[in-house]
Amino acid sequence: AQSVTQLDSQVPVFEEAPVELRCNYSSSVSVYLFWYVQYPNQGLQLLLKYLSGSTLVKGINGFEAEFNKSQTSFHLRKPSVHISDTAEYFCAVSAATGTASKLTFGTGTRLQVTL
Amino acid sequence: GAVVSQHPSWVICKSGTSVKIECRSLDFQATTMFWYRQFPKQSLMLMATSNEGSKATYEQGVEKDKFLINHASLTLSTLTVTSAHPEDSSFYICSARGGPGLEQFFGPGTRLTVL
C-alpha cells in the first residue's frame, strides 16, 4: 500500500513570490506521482505527473516538481505565483504496475496568494 | 480535453431517503470510473472502482449495500446513497478513465447534505 504526506495544510504567500508545496510518500514498490489542483467548487485538475525518466517534471501554469527517490519526495514549485493560483493542491501516488492503478491522495495544501 | 460531469452539483435530503448521483464522461468512453468521498479539509478517499458492465470493487470499510454503484454504459456511472443519514453528508467526486492510460479525469463533485 502507498501513503502520502503533505505536511503543510496551508501556505500563505505574496503574489510574485516563489512557493514550494511539500509532498512525501511511502511505498514498498515503485510509484507514479501526481499533483492535482482543486479550485473552489470544482473537480480536480492534473497539474503534472511523474511516471519515469527525468526527475524534473514540468506541468501546466508554470508549475514543476522534482522526484527524489532517496528522500521519497515530490515537492511542487513555482518561481512566481499569481493570485489565480489560490487553490487546494493535492499530491497523489499510485503503484507503478504498468496499468492504471488506484490513486492515494494526501490531505491537501491550501495555497493562499495575497497582494 | 476530457470532460466529466456530475449531477446534481448539490443535494439536500431528509434522513432515511435515497439519493442518486450521476457521473458522465462527455467526450470519451470511460471503461473505468472511480468514486471518491471528501470530508471538509480532508483528502479524497477512494470508495469504489467500477468497470463498465461489471460489479464495482469497493474499498475496505465501504458498505456496498449502502453505496450502490452502477456502471451500465461507457459514459455513465451512478452512485446511490441508500437510507442516507447525517453522517453520509460529504462531497462526492467521481473520476473516469478512458483506457489503459493512467490519467483520471475528475468531475466537479456533488455536495450531499442529509438533514
Coordinates of N, CA, C and O in Angstrom, one line a residue, chain A residues 32 34 36 38 41-44 46 49 51 90 94 98-103 105-108, chain B residues 34 36 38 41-44 46 49 59 91 93 97 99-104 106-109:
Chain A
Y32 N 4.1 5.9 -9.3 CA 3.9 7.1 -10.1 C 3.4 8.2 -9.2 O 2.7 7.9 -8.2
F34 N 1.7 12.3 -8.8 CA 0.8 13.2 -9.4 C 0.6 14.5 -8.5 O 0.6 14.3 -7.3
Y36 N -2.4 17.5 -8.3 CA -3.7 18.0 -8.7 C -4.0 19.3 -8.1 O -3.6 19.5 -6.9
Q38 N -7.3 21.9 -7.1 CA -8.8 21.9 -7.0 C -9.2 23.4 -6.6 O -8.8 23.9 -5.6
N41 N -15.3 24.6 -5.4 CA -16.5 24.0 -6.0 C -16.2 23.4 -7.4 O -17.1 23.4 -8.3
Q42 N -15.0 23.0 -7.6 CA -14.7 22.4 -8.9 C -14.0 21.0 -8.6 O -13.6 20.7 -7.5
G43 N -13.9 20.2 -9.7 CA -13.2 19.0 -9.6 C -11.7 19.2 -9.6 O -11.2 20.3 -9.6
L44 N -11.0 18.1 -9.6 CA -9.5 18.1 -9.6 C -9.0 18.2 -11.0 O -9.5 17.6 -12.0
L46 N -5.4 17.9 -13.3 CA -4.0 17.4 -13.2 C -3.0 18.5 -13.5 O -3.1 19.2 -14.6
K49 N 2.7 15.1 -13.7 CA 2.8 13.7 -13.2 C 4.2 13.2 -13.5 O 4.9 13.7 -14.5
L51 N 6.1 9.7 -14.2 CA 5.9 8.3 -14.5 C 7.3 7.6 -14.6 O 7.5 6.5 -14.0
F90 N -3.3 18.9 -4.2 CA -3.2 17.5 -3.7 C -2.1 16.8 -4.4 O -2.0 16.8 -5.6
S94 N 0.4 6.4 -7.0 CA -0.2 5.1 -7.4 C 1.0 4.1 -7.6 O 2.1 4.5 -8.0
G98 N 2.2 -0.5 -14.3 CA 2.2 -0.5 -15.8 C 0.8 -0.4 -16.3 O 0.6 0.0 -17.4
T99 N -0.2 -0.7 -15.5 CA -1.6 -0.5 -15.8 C -2.2 0.5 -14.8 O -1.6 0.8 -13.8
A100 N -3.3 1.0 -15.2 CA -3.8 2.0 -14.3 C -4.1 1.5 -12.9 O -4.6 0.4 -12.8
S101 N -3.7 2.2 -11.9 CA -3.9 1.8 -10.5 C -4.6 2.9 -9.8 O -4.6 4.0 -10.2
K102 N -5.1 2.5 -8.6 CA -5.9 3.5 -7.9 C -4.9 4.5 -7.3 O -3.8 4.3 -6.9
L103 N -5.5 5.7 -7.1 CA -4.7 6.8 -6.6 C -4.9 6.9 -5.0 O -6.0 6.8 -4.6
F105 N -4.4 9.8 -2.2 CA -4.2 11.2 -2.1 C -3.6 11.6 -0.7 O -3.9 11.0 0.3
G106 N -2.9 12.8 -0.7 CA -2.5 13.4 0.5 C -3.7 14.3 1.0 O -4.7 14.3 0.3
T107 N -3.5 14.9 2.1 CA -4.6 15.6 2.8 C -4.8 17.0 2.1 O -5.7 17.7 2.5
G108 N -3.9 17.4 1.3 CA -4.0 18.7 0.6 C -3.3 19.8 1.2 O -3.1 19.8 2.5
Chain B
F34 N -14.3 5.9 -11.0 CA -13.9 5.8 -9.6 C -14.8 6.8 -8.8 O -15.1 7.9 -9.3
Y36 N -15.1 8.8 -5.2 CA -14.3 9.3 -4.0 C -15.3 10.0 -3.1 O -16.3 10.6 -3.5
Q38 N -15.0 13.1 0.0 CA -14.1 14.1 0.5 C -14.7 14.8 1.7 O -15.8 15.4 1.5
K41 N -11.8 19.8 4.6 CA -10.4 19.9 4.9 C -9.6 18.6 5.0 O -8.6 18.4 5.7
Q42 N -10.2 17.6 4.3 CA -9.5 16.3 4.3 C -9.3 15.8 2.9 O -9.7 16.5 1.9
S43 N -8.6 14.7 2.8 CA -8.3 14.2 1.5 C -9.4 13.5 0.8 O -10.4 13.2 1.4
L44 N -9.2 13.1 -0.5 CA -10.1 12.3 -1.2 C -9.9 10.8 -0.8 O -8.8 10.3 -0.8
L46 N -10.9 7.0 -1.7 CA -11.5 6.1 -2.8 C -12.5 5.2 -2.1 O -12.2 4.6 -1.1
T49 N -14.3 1.3 -7.2 CA -13.9 1.3 -8.6 C -14.9 0.5 -9.4 O -15.2 -0.6 -9.0
E59 N -13.7 -0.4 -1.6 CA -12.6 -0.3 -0.7 C -13.0 -0.9 0.6 O -14.2 -0.9 1.0
F91 N -18.8 15.5 0.4 CA -18.6 15.9 -1.0 C -18.2 14.6 -1.8 O -17.2 14.0 -1.4
I93 N -17.0 12.8 -5.3 CA -16.4 13.1 -6.5 C -16.2 11.9 -7.3 O -15.7 10.8 -6.8
R97 N -11.7 7.1 -16.4 CA -10.5 6.8 -17.2 C -11.0 6.1 -18.5 O -11.8 5.3 -18.5
G99 N -9.2 4.3 -20.8 CA -8.4 3.2 -21.4 C -7.4 2.8 -20.4 O -7.4 3.1 -19.3
P100 N -6.3 2.2 -20.9 CA -5.3 1.7 -20.1 C -4.3 2.8 -19.6 O -3.4 2.6 -18.8
G101 N -4.5 4.0 -20.0 CA -3.7 5.1 -19.6 C -3.9 5.4 -18.1 O -4.9 4.9 -17.5
L102 N -3.0 6.2 -17.6 CA -3.0 6.4 -16.1 C -3.9 7.6 -15.7 O -4.3 7.7 -14.5
E103 N -4.2 8.5 -16.6 CA -4.8 9.7 -16.1 C -6.3 9.5 -15.8 O -7.0 8.9 -16.6
Q104 N -6.7 10.0 -14.7 CA -8.2 10.0 -14.4 C -8.6 11.5 -14.5 O -8.0 12.4 -14.1
F106 N -11.5 14.1 -13.5 CA -12.4 14.3 -12.4 C -13.6 15.1 -12.7 O -13.6 16.1 -13.4
G107 N -14.7 14.7 -12.1 CA -15.9 15.5 -12.2 C -15.9 16.7 -11.1 O -15.0 16.7 -10.3
P108 N -16.8 17.6 -11.2 CA -16.8 18.7 -10.3 C -17.3 18.4 -8.9 O -17.2 19.3 -8.0
G109 N -17.8 17.3 -8.7 CA -18.2 16.9 -7.3 C -19.7 17.2 -7.0 O -20.3 18.0 -7.7

